[in-house]
XYZ file of C-alpha atoms in Angstrom:
555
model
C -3.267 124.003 97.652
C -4.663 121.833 94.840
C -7.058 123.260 92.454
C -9.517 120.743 94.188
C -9.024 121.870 97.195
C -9.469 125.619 96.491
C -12.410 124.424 94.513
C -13.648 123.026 97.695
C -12.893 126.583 99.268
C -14.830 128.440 96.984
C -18.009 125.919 97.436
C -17.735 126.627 101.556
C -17.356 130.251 101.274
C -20.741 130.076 98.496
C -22.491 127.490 101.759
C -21.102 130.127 104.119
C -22.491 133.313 102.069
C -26.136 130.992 101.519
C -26.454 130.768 105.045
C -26.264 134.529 105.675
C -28.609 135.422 103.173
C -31.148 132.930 104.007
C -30.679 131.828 100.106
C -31.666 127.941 99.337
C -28.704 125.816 99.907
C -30.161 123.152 97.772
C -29.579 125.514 94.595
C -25.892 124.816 95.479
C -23.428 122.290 93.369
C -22.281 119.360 94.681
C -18.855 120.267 93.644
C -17.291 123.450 91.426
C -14.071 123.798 89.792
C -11.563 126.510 89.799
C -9.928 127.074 85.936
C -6.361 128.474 85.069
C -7.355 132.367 83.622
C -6.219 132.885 80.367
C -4.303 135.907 81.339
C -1.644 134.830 84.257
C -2.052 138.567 85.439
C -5.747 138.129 86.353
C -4.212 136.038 88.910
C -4.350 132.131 90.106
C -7.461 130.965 89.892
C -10.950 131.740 88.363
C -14.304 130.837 89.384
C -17.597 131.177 87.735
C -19.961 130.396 90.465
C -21.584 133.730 91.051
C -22.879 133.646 87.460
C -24.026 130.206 87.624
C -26.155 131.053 91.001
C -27.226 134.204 89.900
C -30.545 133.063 88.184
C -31.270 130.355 90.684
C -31.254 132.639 94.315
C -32.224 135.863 92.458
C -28.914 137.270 93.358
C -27.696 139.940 90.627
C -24.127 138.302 89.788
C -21.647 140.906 90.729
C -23.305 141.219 93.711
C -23.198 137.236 94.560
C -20.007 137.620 93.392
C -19.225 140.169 95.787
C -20.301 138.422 99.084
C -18.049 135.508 97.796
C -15.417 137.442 97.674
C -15.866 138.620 100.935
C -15.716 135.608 102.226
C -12.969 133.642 100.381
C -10.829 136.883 101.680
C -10.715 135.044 104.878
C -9.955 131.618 103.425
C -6.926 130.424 104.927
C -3.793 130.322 101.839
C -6.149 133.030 99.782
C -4.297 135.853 99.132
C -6.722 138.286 97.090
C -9.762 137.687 95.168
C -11.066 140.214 92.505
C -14.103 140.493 90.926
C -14.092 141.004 86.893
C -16.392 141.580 84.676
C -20.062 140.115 84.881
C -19.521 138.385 88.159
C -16.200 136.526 87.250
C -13.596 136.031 90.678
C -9.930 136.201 89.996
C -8.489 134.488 93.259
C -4.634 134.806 94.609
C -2.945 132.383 96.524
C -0.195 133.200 98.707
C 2.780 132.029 98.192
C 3.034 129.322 101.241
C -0.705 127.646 99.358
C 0.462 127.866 96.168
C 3.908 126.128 96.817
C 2.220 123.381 99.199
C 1.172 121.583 96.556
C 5.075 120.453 96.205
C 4.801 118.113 98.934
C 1.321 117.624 98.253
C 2.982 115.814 94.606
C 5.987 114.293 96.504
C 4.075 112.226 98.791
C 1.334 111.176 96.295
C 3.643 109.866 93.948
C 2.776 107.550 91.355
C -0.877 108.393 92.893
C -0.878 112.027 91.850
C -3.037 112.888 89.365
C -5.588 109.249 89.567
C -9.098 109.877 90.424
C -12.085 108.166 90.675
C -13.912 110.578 88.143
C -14.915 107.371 85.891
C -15.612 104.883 89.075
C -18.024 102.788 88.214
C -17.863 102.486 84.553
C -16.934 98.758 83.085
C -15.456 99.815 79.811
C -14.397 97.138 77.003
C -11.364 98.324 75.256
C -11.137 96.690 71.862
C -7.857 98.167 69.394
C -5.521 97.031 67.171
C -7.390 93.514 66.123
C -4.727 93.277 62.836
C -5.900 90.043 60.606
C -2.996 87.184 61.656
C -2.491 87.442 57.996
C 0.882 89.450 58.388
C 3.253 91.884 60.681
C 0.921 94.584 62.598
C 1.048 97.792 59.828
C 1.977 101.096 60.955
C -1.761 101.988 61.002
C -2.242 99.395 63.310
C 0.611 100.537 65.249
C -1.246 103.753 65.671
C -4.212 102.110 67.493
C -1.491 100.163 69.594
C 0.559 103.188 70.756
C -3.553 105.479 71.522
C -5.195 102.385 72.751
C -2.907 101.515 75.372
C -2.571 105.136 76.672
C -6.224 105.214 76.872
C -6.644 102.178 78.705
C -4.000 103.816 81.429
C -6.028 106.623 81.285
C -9.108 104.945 81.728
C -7.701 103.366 84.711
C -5.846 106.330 86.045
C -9.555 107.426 86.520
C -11.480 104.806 87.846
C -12.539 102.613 85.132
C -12.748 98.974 85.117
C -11.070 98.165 81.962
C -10.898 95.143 80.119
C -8.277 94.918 76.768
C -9.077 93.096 73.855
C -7.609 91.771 70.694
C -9.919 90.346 67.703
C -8.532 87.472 66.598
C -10.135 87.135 63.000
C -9.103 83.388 62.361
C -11.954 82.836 60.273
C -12.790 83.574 56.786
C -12.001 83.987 53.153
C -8.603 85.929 54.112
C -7.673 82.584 56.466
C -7.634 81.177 53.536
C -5.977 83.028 50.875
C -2.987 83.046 53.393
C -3.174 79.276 53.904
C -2.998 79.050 50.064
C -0.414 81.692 49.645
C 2.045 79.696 52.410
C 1.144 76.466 50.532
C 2.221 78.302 47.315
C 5.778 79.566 48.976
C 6.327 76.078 50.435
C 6.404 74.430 46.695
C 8.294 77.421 45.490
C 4.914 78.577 43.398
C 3.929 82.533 42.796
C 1.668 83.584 45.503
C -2.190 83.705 44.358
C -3.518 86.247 42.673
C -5.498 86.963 45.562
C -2.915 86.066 47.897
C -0.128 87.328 49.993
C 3.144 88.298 49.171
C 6.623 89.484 51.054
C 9.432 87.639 52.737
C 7.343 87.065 55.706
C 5.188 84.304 54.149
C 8.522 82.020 52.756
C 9.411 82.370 56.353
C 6.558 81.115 57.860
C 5.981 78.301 54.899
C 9.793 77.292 55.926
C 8.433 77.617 59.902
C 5.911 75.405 59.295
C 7.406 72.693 56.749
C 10.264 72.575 59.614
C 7.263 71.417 62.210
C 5.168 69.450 59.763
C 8.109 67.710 57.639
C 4.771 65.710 55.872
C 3.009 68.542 54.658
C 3.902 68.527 51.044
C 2.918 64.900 50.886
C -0.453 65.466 51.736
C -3.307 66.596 49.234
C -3.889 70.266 48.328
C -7.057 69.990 51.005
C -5.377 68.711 53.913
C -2.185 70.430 52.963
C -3.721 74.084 52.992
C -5.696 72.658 56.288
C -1.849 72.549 57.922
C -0.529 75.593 56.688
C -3.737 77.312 57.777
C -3.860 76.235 61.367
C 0.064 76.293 61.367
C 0.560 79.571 59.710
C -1.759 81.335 61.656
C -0.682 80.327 64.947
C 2.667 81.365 64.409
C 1.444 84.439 62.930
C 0.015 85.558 65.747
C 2.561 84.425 67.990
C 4.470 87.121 65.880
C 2.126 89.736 66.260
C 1.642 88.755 70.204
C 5.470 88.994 70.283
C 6.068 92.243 68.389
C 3.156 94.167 70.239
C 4.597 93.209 73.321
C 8.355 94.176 72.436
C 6.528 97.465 72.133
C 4.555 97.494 75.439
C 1.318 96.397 74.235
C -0.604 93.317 76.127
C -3.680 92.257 76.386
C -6.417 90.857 79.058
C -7.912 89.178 76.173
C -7.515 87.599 73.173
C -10.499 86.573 71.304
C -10.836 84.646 68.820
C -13.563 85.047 66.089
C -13.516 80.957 65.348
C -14.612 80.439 69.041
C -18.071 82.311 67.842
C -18.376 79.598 65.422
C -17.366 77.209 67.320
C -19.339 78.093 70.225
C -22.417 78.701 68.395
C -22.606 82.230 68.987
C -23.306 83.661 65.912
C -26.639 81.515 66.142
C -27.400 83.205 69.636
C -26.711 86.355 68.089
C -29.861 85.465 65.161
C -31.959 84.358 68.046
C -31.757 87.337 70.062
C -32.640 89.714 67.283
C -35.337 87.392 66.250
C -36.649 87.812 69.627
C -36.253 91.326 69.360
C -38.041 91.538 65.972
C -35.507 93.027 63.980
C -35.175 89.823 61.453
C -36.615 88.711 58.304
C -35.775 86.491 55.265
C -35.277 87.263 51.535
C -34.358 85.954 48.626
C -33.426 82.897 50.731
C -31.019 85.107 53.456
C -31.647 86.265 56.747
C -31.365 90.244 56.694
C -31.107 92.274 59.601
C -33.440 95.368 59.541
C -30.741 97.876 60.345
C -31.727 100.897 58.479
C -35.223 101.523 61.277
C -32.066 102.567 63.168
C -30.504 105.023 60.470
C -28.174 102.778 58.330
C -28.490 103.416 54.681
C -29.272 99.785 53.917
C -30.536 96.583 55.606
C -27.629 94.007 56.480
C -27.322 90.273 55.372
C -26.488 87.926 58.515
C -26.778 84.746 56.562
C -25.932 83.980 52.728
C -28.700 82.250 51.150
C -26.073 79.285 50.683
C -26.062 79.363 54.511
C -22.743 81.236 54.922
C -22.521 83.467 57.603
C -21.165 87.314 56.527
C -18.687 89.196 58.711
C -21.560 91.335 60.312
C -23.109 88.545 61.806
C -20.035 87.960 63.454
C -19.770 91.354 64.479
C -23.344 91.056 66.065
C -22.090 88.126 68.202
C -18.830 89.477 69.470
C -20.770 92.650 70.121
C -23.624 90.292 72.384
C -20.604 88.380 73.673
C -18.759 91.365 74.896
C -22.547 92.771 76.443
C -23.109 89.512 77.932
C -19.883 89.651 79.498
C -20.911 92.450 81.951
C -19.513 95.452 79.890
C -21.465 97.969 79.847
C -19.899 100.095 77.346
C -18.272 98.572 74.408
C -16.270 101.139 72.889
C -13.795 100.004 68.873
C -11.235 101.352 67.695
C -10.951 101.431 64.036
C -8.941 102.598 60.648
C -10.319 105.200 58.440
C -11.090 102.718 55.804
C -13.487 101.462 58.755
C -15.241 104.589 58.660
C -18.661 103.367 56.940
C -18.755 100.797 60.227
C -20.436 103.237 62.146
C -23.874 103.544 60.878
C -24.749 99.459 60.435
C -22.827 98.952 64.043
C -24.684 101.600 66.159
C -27.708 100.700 64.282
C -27.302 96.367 65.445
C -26.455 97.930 68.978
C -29.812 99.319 69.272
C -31.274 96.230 67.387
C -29.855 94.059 70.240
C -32.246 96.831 72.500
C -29.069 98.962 73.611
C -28.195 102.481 73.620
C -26.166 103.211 70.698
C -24.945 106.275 72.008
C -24.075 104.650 75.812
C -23.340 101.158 74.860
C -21.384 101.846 71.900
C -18.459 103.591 71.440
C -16.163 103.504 67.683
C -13.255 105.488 67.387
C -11.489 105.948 63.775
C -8.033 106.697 63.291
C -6.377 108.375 60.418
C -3.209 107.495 58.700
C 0.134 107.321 59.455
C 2.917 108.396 57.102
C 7.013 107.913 57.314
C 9.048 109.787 56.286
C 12.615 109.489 55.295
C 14.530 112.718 53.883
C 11.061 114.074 53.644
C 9.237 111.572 51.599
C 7.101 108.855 52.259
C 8.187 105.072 52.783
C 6.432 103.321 50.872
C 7.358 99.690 51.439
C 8.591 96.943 54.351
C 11.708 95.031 53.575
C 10.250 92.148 55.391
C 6.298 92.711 54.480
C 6.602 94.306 51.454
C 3.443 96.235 50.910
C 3.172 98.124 53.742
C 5.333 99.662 56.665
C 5.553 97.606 59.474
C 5.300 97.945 63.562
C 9.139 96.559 63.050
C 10.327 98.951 60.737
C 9.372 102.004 62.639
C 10.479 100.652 65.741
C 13.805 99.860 64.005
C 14.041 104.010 62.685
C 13.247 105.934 65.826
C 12.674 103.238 68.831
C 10.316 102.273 70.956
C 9.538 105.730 72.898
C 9.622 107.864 69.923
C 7.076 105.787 68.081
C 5.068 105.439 70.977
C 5.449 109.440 72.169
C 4.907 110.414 68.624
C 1.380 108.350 67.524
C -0.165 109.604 71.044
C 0.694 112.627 70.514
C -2.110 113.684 68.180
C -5.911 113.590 67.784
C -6.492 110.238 66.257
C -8.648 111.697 63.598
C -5.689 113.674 62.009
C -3.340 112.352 59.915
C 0.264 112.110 60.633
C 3.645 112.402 59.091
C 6.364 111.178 61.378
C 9.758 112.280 60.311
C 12.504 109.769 61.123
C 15.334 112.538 61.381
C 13.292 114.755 63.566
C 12.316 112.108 66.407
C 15.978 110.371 66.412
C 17.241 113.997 67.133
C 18.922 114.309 70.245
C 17.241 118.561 70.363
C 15.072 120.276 71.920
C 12.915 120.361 68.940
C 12.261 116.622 69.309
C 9.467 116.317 70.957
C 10.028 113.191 73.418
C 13.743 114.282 73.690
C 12.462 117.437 75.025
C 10.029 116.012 77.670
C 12.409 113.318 78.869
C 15.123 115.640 78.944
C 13.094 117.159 82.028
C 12.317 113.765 83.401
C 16.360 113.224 83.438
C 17.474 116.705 84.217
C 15.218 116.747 87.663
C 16.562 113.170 88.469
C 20.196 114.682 87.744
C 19.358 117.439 90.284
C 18.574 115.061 92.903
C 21.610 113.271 92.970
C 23.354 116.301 92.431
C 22.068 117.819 95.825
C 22.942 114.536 97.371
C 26.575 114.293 96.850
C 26.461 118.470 98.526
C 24.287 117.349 101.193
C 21.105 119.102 100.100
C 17.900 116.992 100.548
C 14.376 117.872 101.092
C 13.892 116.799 104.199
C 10.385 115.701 106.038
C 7.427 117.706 105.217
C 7.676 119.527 108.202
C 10.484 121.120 106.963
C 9.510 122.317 103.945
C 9.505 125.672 103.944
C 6.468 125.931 100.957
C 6.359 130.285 101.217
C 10.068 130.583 100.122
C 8.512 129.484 96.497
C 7.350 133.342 95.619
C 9.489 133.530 92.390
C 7.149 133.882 89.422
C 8.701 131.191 87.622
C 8.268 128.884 90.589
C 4.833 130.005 90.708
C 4.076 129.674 87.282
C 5.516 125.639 87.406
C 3.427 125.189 90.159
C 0.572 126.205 88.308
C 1.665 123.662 85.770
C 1.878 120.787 87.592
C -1.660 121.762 89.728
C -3.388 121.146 86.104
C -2.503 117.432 86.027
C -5.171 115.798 87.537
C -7.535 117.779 85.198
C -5.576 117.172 82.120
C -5.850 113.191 83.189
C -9.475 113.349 83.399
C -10.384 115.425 80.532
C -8.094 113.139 78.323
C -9.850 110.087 79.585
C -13.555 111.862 79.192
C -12.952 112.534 75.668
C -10.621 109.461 74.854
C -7.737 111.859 73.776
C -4.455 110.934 74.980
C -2.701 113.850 72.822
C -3.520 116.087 75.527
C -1.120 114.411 77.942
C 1.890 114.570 75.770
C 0.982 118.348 74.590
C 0.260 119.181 78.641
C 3.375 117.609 79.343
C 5.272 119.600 76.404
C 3.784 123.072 76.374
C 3.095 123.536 80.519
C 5.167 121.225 82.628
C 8.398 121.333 80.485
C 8.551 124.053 79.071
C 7.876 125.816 82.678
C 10.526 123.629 84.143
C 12.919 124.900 81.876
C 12.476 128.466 82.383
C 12.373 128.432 86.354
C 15.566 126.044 86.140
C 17.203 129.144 84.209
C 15.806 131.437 86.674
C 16.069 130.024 90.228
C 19.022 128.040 90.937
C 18.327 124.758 93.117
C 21.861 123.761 93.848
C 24.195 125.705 96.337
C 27.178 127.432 94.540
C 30.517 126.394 95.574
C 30.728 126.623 99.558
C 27.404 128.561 99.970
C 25.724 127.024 102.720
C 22.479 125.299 101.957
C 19.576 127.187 103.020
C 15.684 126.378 103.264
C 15.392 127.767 100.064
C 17.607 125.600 97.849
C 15.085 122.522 99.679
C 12.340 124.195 99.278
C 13.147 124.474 95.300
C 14.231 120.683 95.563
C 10.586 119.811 96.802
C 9.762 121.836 93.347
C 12.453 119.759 91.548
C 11.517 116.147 92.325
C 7.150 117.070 92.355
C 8.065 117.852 88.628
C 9.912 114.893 88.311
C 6.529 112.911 89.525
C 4.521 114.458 87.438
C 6.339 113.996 84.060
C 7.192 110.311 84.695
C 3.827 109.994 85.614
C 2.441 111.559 82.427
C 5.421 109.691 80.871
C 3.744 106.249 82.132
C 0.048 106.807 80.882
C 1.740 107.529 77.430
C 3.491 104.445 77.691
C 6.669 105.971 77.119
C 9.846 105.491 79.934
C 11.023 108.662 81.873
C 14.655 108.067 82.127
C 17.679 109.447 84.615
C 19.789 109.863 82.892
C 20.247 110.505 78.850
């Protein structure tokens, strides 16, 4: 039995108990849940329904609480239900409910653990969005490695989700790059202002191999090739590298197609019409702060330049117009101020800041090497690079290890601890699982042990406390999916998947042997703890998968 279902037990029993009492129906939920206690010897399940009725029928709790338990008694798969405390019920399964929800995993599959708790919701996803004005930094590697667990999650629960990169290919920073591969190509110093590292010679050389003219050409029209030259194969590098890590897009947007397409003046027009403009000093200002921003915001220079806000404002109306209904950015912590002047131009635009708008910040991201920090790219030299970490601990490490914390903390990620092949690595220790269980199952293969049809399962024979305890582990997944997605927290997958599902695995493997011993005779037991087996095996590669990371057979 699935914590849904018993959730769906307890809610008949309450209609059943209702009906007795001649109490209002309509004062019943649509739906309850059923929680894990914090104690494992207060039994299975808890439910606080009797103290959420209590006020509405006029029921004192423990007495509501005792009628319930009455009548879940007779539930079919509950074994006991206690009351504690105020009106709290402490509900046992027996042992052939509680190890159902084996098969219940098995034949989901990839399925177990999707719902539809987020159906209905258009979500646009925007991360990463790295200027094409070098490799993607290990901050922005951060952003790749949460974002695209997020949008899984997101999915894994309903959403319609759309992906998008920024493309910021307009702008002073277009052009100190432009000048800076110009510089390289002559064999120059960069630009005071410009950009430095190995990376730009390369792309100078990139492009003077395509455009063998360039260098004839004035400084104008030179720069002009470099700039549409470089940044194209930029961003075919970025594309590339993102992707060598598991990261695509549905969209890539770029900023210039505002420009090009007008937008930004759209943008002005709408917020005229919404009487949130005026002019000074010869600019157009947008009257931000009526919305809580500490200052008013310039959308157009008095020299007729258009800032980066204004922009903002028309990807924002361009993302709105394209049918999402909540727009939700994820940012660096230098990004931080963004917040105030970006909620405030949602509502400007006549939106709900807090429902249309969503910005996310992350912190930063340290490496280090014989416990100090790395402070520079070989290739990029200024920063640390999506490459570079890749390069020290691989693609599942880096991925495992920047989802596996709240976003808004900062992390340290020590090379020699994630390419450990121990226990106290933490995506050695979860994939370990994901290979041991897949080891299992070939193992019972070659002795002729396998699980059978469902109607052979034999779920009762699972009365072990460690193989109730796993079970108990692997019920919470579906709940740990949706709460993850609700809060846009993909840490708790890969600390769920860690600190329940593993590290319960481990301890009923050393406690309840799956595999026959020598010529003992296989027995509905050893398949019955096989169903256990490969349901855990579902459920970490399928935690595995929303983290992006691979859940392997063998290691």
């Amino acid at each position: 039995m699935t914590p849904a279902e018993l959730a769906s037990v307890v809610l008949a029993a309450a209609h059943a108990v209702f009906e007795q009492r001649g109490l209002d129906r309509a004062a019943l939920p649509e739906r309850t849940v059923v929680e894990r206690p914090r104690n494992p010897e207060h039994g299975d399940y808890a439910s606080t329904l009797a103290l959420q009725l209590s006020k509405k029928v006029g029921v004192p709790p423990r007495e509501l609480a005792a009628a319930l338990a009455d009548e879940l008694g007779r539930a079919a798969g509950v074994k006991s239900v206690e009351i504690a405390g105020p009106g709290f019920l402490n509900i046992r399964l027996d042992a052939a409910a509680a190890g159902q929800l084996a098969r219940v995993i098995v034949e989901a599959g990839a399925e177990y653990g999707r719902s539809e708790r987020l159906a209905g919701e258009k979500i646009n996803l925007e991360f990463v969005s790295a200027n094409p004005t070098g490799p993607v930094h290990i901050g922005g590697v951060r952003w790749a490695a949460v974002g695209d667990a997020l949008s899984r999650l997101l999915r894994a629960t309903g959403a319609d989700v759309g992906t998008e990169y920024y493309f910021n290919d307009a702008g002073s920073q277009i052009d100190r790059f432009a000048k800076s591969l110009l510089a390289a190509a002559r064999g120059e110093p960069a630009p005071e202002d410009g950009y430095g590292g190995a990376y730009i010679a390369e792309i100078a050389a990139e492009v003077q191999a395509r455009r063998p003219e360039v260098l004839t050409l004035d400084d104008a029209a030179a720069q002009e090739v470099f700039r549409a030259e470089g940044v194209a194969l930029m961003f075919d590098e970025i594309r590339s590298s993102l992707r060598d890590f598991g990261v695509e897009f549905d969209t890539y947007f770029n900023e210039k197609d505002l420009h090009d397409r007008g937008e930004l003046d759209l943008a002005l027009a709408r917020l005229r019409q919404q009487g949130h403009l005026y002019e000074s000093e010869g600019a157009t200002w947008l009257r931000t702060t009526d919305f809580g921003d500490d200052k008013d915001r310039v959308l157009r220079k008095s020299n007729g330049e258009w800032t980066y806000f204004a922009a903002d404002c028309a990807y924002y109306l361009d993302k709105r117009e394209r049918g999402f209904e909540r727009v939700v950015i994820m940012l660096g912590a230098d990004h931080h101020g963004y917040i105030g002047r970006m909620k405030a131009m949602a509502a400007c635009f006549g939106d709900d800041p807090e429902r249309n708008l969503e910005i996310l910040i992350g912190q930063l991201v340290n490496l280090l090497r014989d416990g100090a920090p790395m402070r520079m790219s070989k290739r990029a030299g200024t920063v640390i690079t999506l490459e570079d970490l890749v390069d020290a601990i691989g693609v599942d490490a880096s991925r495992y290890a920047l989802a596996r914390y709240s976003s808004d903390s900062p992390i340290d990620i020590d090379i020699e601890l994630w390419t450990r092949a121990t226990r106290d690595n933490p995506v050695y220790y979860v994939q370990y699982v994901a290979a041991r269980t897949a080891g299992v199952a070939r193992n019972a293969a070659e002795v002729g042990l396998v699980p059978g049809d469902g109607d052979a399962f034999r779920p009762e024979l699972l009365d072990h406390e460690k193989e109730n305890e796993l079970l108990k582990a692997l019920a919470e997944f579906p709940a740990v999916v949706a709460t993850a997605a609700e809060l846009r927290e993909p840490h708790r997958v890969a600390r769920y998947l860690e600190e329940s599902v593993a590290a319960s695995f481990h301890r009923f493997y050393d406690n309840c042997r799956v595999l026959p011993l020598g010529d003992e005779e296989v027995t509905d037991l050893h398949r019955a703890r096989l169903w256990l087996n490969n349901a855990t095996r579902t459920v970490i590669a399928n935690g595995l998968h929303l983290l992006g990371v691979s859940a392997p057979e063998r290691m």
